XYZ file of C-alpha atoms in Angstrom:
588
model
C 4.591 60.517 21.129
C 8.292 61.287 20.936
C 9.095 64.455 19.334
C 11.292 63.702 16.152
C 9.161 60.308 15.710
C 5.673 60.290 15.651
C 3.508 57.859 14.218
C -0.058 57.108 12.988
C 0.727 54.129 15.184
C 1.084 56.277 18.173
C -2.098 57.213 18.002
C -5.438 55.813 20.100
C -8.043 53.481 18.590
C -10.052 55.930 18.843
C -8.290 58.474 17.057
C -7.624 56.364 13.951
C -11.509 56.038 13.716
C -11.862 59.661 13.588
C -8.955 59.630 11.106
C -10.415 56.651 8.761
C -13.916 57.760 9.371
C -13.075 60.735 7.025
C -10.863 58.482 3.956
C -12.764 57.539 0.496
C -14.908 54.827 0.015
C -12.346 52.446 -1.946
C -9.709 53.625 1.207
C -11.955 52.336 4.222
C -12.161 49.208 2.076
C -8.330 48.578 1.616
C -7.543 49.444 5.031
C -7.780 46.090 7.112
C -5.228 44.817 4.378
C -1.930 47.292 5.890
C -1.850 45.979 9.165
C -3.056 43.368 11.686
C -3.685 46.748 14.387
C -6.132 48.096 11.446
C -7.606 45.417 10.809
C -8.630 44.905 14.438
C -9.729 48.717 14.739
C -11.756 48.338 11.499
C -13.398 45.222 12.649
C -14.408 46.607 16.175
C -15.838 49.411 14.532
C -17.822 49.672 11.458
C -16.722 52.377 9.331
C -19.493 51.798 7.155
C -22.439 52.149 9.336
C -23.814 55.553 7.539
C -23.091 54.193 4.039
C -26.756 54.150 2.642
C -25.754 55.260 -0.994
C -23.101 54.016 -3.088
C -22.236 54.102 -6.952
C -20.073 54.298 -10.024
C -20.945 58.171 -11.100
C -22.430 60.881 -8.742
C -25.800 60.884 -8.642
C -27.756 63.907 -8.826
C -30.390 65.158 -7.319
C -33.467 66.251 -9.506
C -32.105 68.774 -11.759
C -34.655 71.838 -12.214
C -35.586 71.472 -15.635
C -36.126 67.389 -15.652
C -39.373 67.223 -14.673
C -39.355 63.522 -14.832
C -36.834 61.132 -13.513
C -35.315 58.479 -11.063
C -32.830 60.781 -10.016
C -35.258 62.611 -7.361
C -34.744 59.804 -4.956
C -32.341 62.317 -2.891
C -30.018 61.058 0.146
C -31.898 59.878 2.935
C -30.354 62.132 5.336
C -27.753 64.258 5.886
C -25.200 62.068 7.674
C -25.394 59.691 4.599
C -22.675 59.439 2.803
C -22.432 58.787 -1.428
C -19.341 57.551 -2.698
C -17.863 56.554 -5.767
C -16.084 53.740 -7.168
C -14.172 56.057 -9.620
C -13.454 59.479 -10.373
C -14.999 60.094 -14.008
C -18.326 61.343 -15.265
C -20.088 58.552 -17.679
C -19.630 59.055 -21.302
C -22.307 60.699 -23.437
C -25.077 58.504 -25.082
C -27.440 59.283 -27.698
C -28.106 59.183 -31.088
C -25.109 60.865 -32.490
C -23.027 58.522 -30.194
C -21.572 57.385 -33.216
C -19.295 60.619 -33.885
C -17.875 60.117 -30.590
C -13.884 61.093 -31.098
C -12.095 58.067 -29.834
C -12.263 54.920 -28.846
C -9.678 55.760 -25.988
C -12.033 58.169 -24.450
C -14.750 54.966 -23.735
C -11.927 52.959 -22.604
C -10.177 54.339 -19.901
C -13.339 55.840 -18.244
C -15.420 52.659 -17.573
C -13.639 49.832 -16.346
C -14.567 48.806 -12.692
C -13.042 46.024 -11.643
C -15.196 43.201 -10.516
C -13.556 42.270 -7.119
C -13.211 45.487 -6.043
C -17.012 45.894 -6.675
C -17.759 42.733 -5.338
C -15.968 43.611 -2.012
C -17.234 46.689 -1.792
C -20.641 45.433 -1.662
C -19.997 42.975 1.007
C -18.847 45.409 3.094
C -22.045 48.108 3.078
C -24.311 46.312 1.769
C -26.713 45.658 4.406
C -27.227 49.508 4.562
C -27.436 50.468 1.467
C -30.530 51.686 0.061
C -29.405 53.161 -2.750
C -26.952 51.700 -5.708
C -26.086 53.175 -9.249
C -24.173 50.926 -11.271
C -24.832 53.024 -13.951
C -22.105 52.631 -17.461
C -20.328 49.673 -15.123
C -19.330 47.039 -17.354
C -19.067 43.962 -15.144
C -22.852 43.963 -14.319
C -23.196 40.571 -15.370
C -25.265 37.211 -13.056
C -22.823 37.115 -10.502
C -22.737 40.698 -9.646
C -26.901 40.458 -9.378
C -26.301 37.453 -7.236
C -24.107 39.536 -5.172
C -26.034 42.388 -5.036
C -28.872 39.309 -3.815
C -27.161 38.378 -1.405
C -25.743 41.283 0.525
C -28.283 43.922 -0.286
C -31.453 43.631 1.191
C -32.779 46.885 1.578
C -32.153 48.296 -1.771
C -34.566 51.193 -2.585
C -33.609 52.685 -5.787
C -31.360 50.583 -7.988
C -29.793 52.004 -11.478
C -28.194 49.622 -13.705
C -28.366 51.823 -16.694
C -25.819 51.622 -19.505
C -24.004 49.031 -17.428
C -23.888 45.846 -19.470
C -23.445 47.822 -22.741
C -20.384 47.892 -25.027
C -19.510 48.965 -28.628
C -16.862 48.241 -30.972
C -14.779 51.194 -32.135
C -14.731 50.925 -35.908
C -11.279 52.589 -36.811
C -11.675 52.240 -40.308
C -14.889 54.333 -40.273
C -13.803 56.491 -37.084
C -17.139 55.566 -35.509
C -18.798 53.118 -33.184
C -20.411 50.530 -35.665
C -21.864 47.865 -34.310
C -23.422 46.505 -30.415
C -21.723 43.872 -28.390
C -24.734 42.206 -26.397
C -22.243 40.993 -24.079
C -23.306 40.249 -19.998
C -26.674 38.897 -20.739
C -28.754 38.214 -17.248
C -30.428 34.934 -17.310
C -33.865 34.706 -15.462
C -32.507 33.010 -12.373
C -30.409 35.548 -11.204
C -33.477 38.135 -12.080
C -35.622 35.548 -10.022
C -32.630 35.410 -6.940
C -32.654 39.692 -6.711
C -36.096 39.959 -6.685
C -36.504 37.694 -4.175
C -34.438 39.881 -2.337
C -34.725 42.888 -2.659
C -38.335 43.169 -4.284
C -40.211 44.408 -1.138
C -38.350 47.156 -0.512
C -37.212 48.379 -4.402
C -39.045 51.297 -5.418
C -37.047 53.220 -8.471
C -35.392 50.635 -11.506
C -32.937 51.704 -14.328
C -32.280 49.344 -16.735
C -32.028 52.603 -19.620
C -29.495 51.141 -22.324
C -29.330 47.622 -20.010
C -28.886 45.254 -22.938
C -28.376 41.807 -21.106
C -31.765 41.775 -19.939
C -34.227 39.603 -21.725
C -38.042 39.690 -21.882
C -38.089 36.768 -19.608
C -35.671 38.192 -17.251
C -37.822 41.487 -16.815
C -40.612 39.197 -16.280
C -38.891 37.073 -13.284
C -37.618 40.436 -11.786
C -41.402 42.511 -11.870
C -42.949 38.952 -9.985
C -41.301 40.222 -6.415
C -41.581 43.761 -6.822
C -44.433 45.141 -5.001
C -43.925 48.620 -4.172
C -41.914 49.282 -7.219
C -42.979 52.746 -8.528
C -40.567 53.816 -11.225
C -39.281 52.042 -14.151
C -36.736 52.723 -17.102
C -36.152 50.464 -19.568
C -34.983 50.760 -23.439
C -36.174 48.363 -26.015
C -33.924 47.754 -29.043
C -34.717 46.753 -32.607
C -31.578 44.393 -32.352
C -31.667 43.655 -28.841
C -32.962 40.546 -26.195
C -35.556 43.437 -24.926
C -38.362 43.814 -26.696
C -41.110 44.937 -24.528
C -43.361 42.193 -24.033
C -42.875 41.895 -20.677
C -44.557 45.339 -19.554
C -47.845 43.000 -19.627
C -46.065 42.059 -15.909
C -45.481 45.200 -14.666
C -46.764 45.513 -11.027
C -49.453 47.080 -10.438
C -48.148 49.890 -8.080
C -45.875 51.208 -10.673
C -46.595 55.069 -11.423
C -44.054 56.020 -13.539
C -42.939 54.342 -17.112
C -39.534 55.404 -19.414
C -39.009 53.885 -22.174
C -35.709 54.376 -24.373
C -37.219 52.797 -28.122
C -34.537 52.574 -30.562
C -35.530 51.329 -34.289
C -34.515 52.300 -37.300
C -36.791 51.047 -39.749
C -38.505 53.670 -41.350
C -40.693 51.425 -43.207
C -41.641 48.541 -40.874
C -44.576 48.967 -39.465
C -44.197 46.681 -36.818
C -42.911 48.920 -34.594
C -41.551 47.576 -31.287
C -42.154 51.017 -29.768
C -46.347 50.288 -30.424
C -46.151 46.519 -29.324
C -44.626 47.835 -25.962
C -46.633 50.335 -25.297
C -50.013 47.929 -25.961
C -48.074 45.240 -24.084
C -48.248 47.800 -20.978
C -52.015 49.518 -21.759
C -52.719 45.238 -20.564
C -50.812 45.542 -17.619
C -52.546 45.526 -13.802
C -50.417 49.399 -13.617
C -52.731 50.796 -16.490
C -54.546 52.752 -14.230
C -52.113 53.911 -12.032
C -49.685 54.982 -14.735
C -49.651 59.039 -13.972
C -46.441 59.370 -16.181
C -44.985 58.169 -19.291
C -42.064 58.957 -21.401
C -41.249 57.687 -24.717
C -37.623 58.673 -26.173
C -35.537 58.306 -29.027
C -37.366 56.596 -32.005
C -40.935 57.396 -32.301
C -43.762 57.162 -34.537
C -47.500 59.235 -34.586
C -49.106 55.888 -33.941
C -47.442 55.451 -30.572
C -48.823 58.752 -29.685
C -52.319 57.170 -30.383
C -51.677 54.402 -28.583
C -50.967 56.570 -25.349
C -54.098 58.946 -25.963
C -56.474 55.912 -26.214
C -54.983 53.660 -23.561
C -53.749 57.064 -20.939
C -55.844 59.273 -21.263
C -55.666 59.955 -17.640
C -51.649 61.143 -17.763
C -50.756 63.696 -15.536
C -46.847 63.857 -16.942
C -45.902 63.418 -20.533
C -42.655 63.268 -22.109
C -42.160 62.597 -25.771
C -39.674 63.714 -28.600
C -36.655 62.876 -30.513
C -36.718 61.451 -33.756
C -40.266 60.908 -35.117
C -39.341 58.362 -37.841
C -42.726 58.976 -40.146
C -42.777 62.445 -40.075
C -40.613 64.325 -42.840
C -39.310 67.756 -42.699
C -41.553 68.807 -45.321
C -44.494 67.861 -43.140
C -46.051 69.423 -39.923
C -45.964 68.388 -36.441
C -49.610 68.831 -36.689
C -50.871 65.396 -36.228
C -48.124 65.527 -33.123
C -50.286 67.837 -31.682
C -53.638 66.831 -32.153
C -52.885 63.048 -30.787
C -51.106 64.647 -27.521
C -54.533 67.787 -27.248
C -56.496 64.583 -26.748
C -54.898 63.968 -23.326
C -56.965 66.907 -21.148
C -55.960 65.681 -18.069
C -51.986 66.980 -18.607
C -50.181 68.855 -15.730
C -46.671 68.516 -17.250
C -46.182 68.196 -20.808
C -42.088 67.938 -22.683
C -41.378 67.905 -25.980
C -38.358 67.299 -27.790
C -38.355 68.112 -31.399
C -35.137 68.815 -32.488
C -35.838 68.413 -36.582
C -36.471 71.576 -38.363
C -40.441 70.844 -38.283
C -43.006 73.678 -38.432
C -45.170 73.299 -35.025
C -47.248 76.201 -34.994
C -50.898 74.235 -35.578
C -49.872 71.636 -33.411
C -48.986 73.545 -30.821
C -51.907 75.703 -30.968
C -54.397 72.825 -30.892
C -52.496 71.373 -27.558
C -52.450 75.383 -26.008
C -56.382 75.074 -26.584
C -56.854 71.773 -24.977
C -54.738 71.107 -22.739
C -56.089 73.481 -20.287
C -54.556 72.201 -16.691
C -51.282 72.544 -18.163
C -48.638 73.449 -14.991
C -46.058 72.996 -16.272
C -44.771 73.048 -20.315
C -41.441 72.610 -21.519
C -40.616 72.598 -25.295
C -37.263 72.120 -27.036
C -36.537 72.523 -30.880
C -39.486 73.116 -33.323
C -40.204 76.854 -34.562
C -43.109 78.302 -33.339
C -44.609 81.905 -34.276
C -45.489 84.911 -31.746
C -48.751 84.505 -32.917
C -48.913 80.827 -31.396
C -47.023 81.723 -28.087
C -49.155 84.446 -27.306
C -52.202 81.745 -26.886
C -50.558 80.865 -23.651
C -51.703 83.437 -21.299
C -55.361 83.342 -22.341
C -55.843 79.144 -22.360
C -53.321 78.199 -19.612
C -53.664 80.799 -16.934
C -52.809 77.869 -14.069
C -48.904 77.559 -16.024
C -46.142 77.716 -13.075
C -43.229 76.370 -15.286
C -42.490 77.718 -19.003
C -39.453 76.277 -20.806
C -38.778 76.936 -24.936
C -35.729 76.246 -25.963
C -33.838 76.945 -29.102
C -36.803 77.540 -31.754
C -35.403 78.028 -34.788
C -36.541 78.542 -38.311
C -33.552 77.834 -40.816
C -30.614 76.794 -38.983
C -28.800 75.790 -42.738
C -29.199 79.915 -43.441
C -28.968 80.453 -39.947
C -32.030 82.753 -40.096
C -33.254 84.619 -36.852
C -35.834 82.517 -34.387
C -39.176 83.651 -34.764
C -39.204 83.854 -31.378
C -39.072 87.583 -30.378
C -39.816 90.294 -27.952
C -43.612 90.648 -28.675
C -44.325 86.514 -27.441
C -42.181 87.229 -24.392
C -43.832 90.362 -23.276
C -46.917 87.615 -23.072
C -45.463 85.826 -20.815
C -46.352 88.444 -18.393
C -49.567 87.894 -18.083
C -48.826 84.158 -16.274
C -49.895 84.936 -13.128
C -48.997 81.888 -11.300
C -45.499 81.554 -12.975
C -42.567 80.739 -10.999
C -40.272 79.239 -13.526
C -39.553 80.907 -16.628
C -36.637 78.854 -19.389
C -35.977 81.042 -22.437
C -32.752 79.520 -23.892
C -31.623 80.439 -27.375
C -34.279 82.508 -28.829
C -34.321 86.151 -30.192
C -34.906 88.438 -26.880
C -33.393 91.765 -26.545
C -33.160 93.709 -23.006
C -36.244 95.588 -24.593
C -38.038 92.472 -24.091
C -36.793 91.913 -20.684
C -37.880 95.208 -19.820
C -41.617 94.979 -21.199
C -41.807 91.784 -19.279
C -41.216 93.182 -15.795
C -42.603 96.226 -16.111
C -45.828 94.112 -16.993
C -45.691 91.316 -15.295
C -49.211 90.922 -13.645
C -48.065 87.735 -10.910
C -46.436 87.903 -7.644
C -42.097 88.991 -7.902
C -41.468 86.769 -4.802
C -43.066 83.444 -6.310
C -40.731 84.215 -9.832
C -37.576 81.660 -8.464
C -35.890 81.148 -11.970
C -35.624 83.531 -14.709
C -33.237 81.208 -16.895
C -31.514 82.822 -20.316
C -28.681 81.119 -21.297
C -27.401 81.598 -24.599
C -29.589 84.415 -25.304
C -27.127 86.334 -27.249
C -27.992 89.405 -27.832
C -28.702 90.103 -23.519
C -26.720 92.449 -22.434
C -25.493 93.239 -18.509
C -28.580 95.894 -18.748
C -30.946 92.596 -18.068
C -29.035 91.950 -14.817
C -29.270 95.411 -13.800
C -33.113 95.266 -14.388
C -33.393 91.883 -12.149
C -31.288 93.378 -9.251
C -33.446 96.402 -9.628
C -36.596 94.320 -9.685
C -35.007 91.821 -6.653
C -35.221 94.325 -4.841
C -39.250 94.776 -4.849
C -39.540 91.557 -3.534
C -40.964 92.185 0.203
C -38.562 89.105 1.905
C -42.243 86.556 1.776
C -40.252 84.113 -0.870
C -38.453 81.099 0.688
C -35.857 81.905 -1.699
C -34.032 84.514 -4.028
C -34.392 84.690 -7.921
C -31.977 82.912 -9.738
C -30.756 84.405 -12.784
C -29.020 82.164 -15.329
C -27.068 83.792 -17.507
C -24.108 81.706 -19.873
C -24.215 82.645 -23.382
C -25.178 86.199 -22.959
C -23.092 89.326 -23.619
C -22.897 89.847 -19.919
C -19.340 89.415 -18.011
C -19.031 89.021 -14.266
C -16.495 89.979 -11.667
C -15.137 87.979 -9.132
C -15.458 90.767 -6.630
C -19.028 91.260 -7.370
C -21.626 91.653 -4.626
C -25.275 91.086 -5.023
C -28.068 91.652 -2.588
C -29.354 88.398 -1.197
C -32.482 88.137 -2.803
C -30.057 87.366 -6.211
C -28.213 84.643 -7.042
C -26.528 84.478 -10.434
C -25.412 81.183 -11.940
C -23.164 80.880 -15.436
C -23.427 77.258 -15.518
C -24.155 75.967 -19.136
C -26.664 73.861 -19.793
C -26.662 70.296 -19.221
C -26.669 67.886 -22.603
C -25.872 64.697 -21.148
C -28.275 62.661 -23.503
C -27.948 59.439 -21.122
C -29.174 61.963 -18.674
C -31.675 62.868 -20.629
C -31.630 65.985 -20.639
C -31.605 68.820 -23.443
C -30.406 67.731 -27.094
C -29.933 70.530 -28.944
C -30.959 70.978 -32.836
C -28.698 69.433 -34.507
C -29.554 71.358 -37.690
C -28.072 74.303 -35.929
C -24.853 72.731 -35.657
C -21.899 70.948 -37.876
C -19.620 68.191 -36.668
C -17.186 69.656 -34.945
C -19.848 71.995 -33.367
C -21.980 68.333 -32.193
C -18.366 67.269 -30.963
C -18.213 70.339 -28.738
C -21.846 69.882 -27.101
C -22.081 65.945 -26.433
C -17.869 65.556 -25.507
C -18.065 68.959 -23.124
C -20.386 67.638 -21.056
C -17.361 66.033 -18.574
C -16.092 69.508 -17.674
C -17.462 70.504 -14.412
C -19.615 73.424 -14.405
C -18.993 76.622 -13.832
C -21.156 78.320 -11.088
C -20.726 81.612 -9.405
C -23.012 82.382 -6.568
C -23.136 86.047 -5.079
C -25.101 86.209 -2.255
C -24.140 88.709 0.553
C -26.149 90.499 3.361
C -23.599 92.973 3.386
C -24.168 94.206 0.091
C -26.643 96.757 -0.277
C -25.747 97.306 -3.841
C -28.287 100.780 -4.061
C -25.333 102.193 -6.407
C -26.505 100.192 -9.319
C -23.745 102.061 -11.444
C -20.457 101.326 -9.578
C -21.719 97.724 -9.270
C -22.296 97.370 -13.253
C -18.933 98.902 -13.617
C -17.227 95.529 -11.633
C -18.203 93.498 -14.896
C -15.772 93.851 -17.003
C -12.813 92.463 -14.438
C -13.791 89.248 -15.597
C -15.017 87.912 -17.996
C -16.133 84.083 -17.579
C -16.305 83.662 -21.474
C -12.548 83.141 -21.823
C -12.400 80.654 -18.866
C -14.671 78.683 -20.542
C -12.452 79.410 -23.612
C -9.608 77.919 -21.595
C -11.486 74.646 -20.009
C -12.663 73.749 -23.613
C -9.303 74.359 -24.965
C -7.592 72.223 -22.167
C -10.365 69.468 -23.044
């Protein structure tokens, strides 16, 4: 090169591949348009030959507490590389989607332009193996004849929320009605099973309104080793269910998204799916089922008498028959008839007594590993069943139990359930977020806890209030018993608590303490708070928030011995990650 002048054209072939290997996804694609000398290096060389994954919103892997979903089909190897189309997260979905802010917000955050997606897939798409459309609009017949036509190795395929749309009333300042725009016909549903049938084993069509019954139908017929299906059925809607009677038979794994709002009608499309799918040839092999949204107690029956060999169960939301002056009793006694149970969620975020519904499923539902419960008070009394019917539980989630969230009355969740908990020998993953615990509690619990400190990986607290930085101390302290057999270090979660953190803070590396808030991203389907607990503005803040990144803070040094538990306590208060999340939420 001469010195004054150089040039990215003064450089080898070779060198520009090293150079473009490392650009963005959308870059590598607009390349071969700057130049004829690009266009030649691109085409000699394919710059997409490790492109296995590609989508419109990062996908995740598994997250910890989701002990059922799609997402766990990871990367298939290290070199693989996941891009995306564009740069924002997806917008929240759920039942209070309707006090969304603005309009403006949907708007500028979901438009992906057709060619561009189009090209893209011609491009990789004889690698790919896995492709998340998910809350891209243009997923319409051509762009499934595309995706027919280039794709033919497709693995895990997640169309979810991508043919959706809603009008923005302005008048009302909510979204009011459905636009059932992008409706797939059952030739195109015919063309990409045909292609990509013997080799699809996870499908997402969660919130995918174009599909029809018929359509479902023509795309199960190819699919032969597909294992894992979402789907949502709407009151309103072209998908009503009937075509789970086709599912293939090596499907394990069911989600269905029911949304009705009928109180009163009691034919529930919820029930006529579910029986549509108890006559399917994947009865039997159906290990896992989860039913979301709208719900009613005789869809629960329908499960217990047509799966009564589920291993995975995960039901909750809005039961539309049950009142809050009632009892989730007859909850409980339709899900204690399942005895074959290894994970059991349940999402009850109505102010709903649970106790003798819960204490009928504690009694029967003896192989229990692992339990997760959100909403839905329950008494010490019934918590401290847990120990003496479920001894085998590895995993132990309750989440914001309250009583009387209008008076804001204390959980009756307290120190006397938790100390309990000790007595789980086997556990390994213990989720107490937003119930009544004091260090006292945390104290009783490890001085009494009767299982093995190196299999304990997760001791998860966030928004426990009234914890104070004397609960860290106690799980360094207790970190430190741990004799080096666990494959990895206790992770403490800790946002919401009175503890603060320094950004010069050491911990020993069999710690690790995250302050990452808890994930609400409904179309996730994750955790959905109360929302009893919580006003407007209050809902705003949990379902809008969910687009700031999280916050984590890993400590993990070698170096640090840390035996000077004092001095390192006293490194707290130099920062104090409250106020940055103060200032992100502020900025949002």
């Amino acid at each position: 090169m001469n010195k004054g002048k150089t040039s990215i054209n003064d450089l080898s072939d070779d060198a520009l591949i090293m150079i473009f290997s490392n650009l963005a996804f959308l870059d590598k694609v607009k390349l071969p348009m700057v130049c004829k000398r690009w266009r030649v290096v691109c085409d000699s060389y394919n710059l997409f030959s490790n492109q296995y994954a590609l989508g419109t919103v990062s996908l995740p892997n598994a997250h910890e507490e989701d002990q059922f979903t799609c997402r766990s089909h990871t990367i298939p190897d290290k070199d693989c590389i996941y891009d995306t189309l564009f740069r924002c997260k997806p917008p929240t979905r759920g039942p209070l989607s309707e006090f969304q802010r603005n309009a403006e917000e949907s708007e500028k955050r979901l438009v992906v332009k057709k060619d561009i997606l189009h090209k893209s897939l011609n491009k990789v798409g004889q690698h790919l193996k896995i492709l998340g459309l998910n809350f891209c609009h243009c997923v319409d017949d051509e762009t499934l004849l595309t995706i027919s036509r280039t794709c033919k190795c497709i693995e895990h395929l997640d169309l979810s929320f991508s043919s959706a749309a809603k009008c923005f009333d302005g008048v009302r300042g909510a979204y009011s009605k459905r636009q059932y725009s992008n409706s797939i016909n059952s030739r195109s549903c015919k063309s990409l099973s045909d292609a990509i049938g013997h080799s699809l084993v996870h499908l997402n069509l969660s919130g995918f309104t174009g599909i029809t019954d018929n359509a479902l139908k023509k795309l199960f017929e190819g699919c032969q080793k597909l294992e894992e299906i979402h789907l949502s059925i709407n009151q309103f809607g072209p998908l009503r269910g009937y075509s789970l009677t086709d599912t293939p038979r090596s499907v394990k794994k069911v989600s269905l998204l029911v949304e009705e709002t009928d109180i009163d009608n009691e034919r529930s499309i919820g029930s006529a799916a579910l029986l549509s799918l108890s006559k399917s040839a994947a009865k039997e092999n159906i290990n896992a089922l989860r039913i979301r949204r709208s719900l009613r107690i005789a869809m629960l029956d329908i499960i217990a008498a047509n799966f009564p060999h589920l291993k995975n169960l995960d039901v909750g939301d809005w039961f539309l028959d049950v009142r809050l002056t009632d009892n989730y009793s007859q909850v409980g006694s339709v899900i204690a008839k399942m005895k074959e149970l290894e994970v059991l969620t349940m999402y009850l975020p109505e102010v709903i007594k649970f106790d003798d519904g819960f204490t009928t499923i504690i009694k029967s539902c003896r192989k229990l590993k692992k339990l997760l419960v959100y909403g839905g008070p329950v008494a010490d009394a019934t918590l401290e069943l847990l120990p003496l019917y479920i001894s085998n539980l590895e995993l132990l989630t309750l989440s914001y139990m309250k009583t009387d969230a209008a008076t804001r009355l204390a959980n009756r969740f307290t120190n006397a359930a938790f100390k309990s908990f000790a007595q789980l020998r086997k556990l390994k993953h213990l989720q107490l977020n937003g119930v009544n615990i004091t260090d006292e509690g945390v104290k009783d619990f490890f001085d009494t806890f009767a299982g093995d400190l190196n299999q304990l990986n997760v001791f998860d607290v966030r928004n426990c209030s009234k914890l104070t930085r004397e609960t860290l101390k106690l799980c360094i302290e207790k970190s430190k018993l741990r004799d080096g057999k666990s494959q990895q270090p206790l992770k403490v979660c800790i946002h919401g608590t009175a503890m603060k953190m320094s950004k010069n803070f050491k911990l020993p590396s069999t710690i690790i303490v995250s302050s990452n808030k808890l994930e609400k991203n409904f179309g996730r389907n994750y955790f959905m708070p109360n929302v009893h607990d919580y006003d407007i503005d209050d809902i705003f803040g949990i379902f809008i928030n969910d687009a700031l990144d999280d916050f984590m803070i890993f400590y993990n040094s070698d170096e640090s011995d840390s035996s000077d538990d004092d001095s390192i306590m006293n490194m707290f208060d130099e920062f104090d990650y409250f106020d940055y999340f103060n200032e992100l939420e502020g900025d949002f």
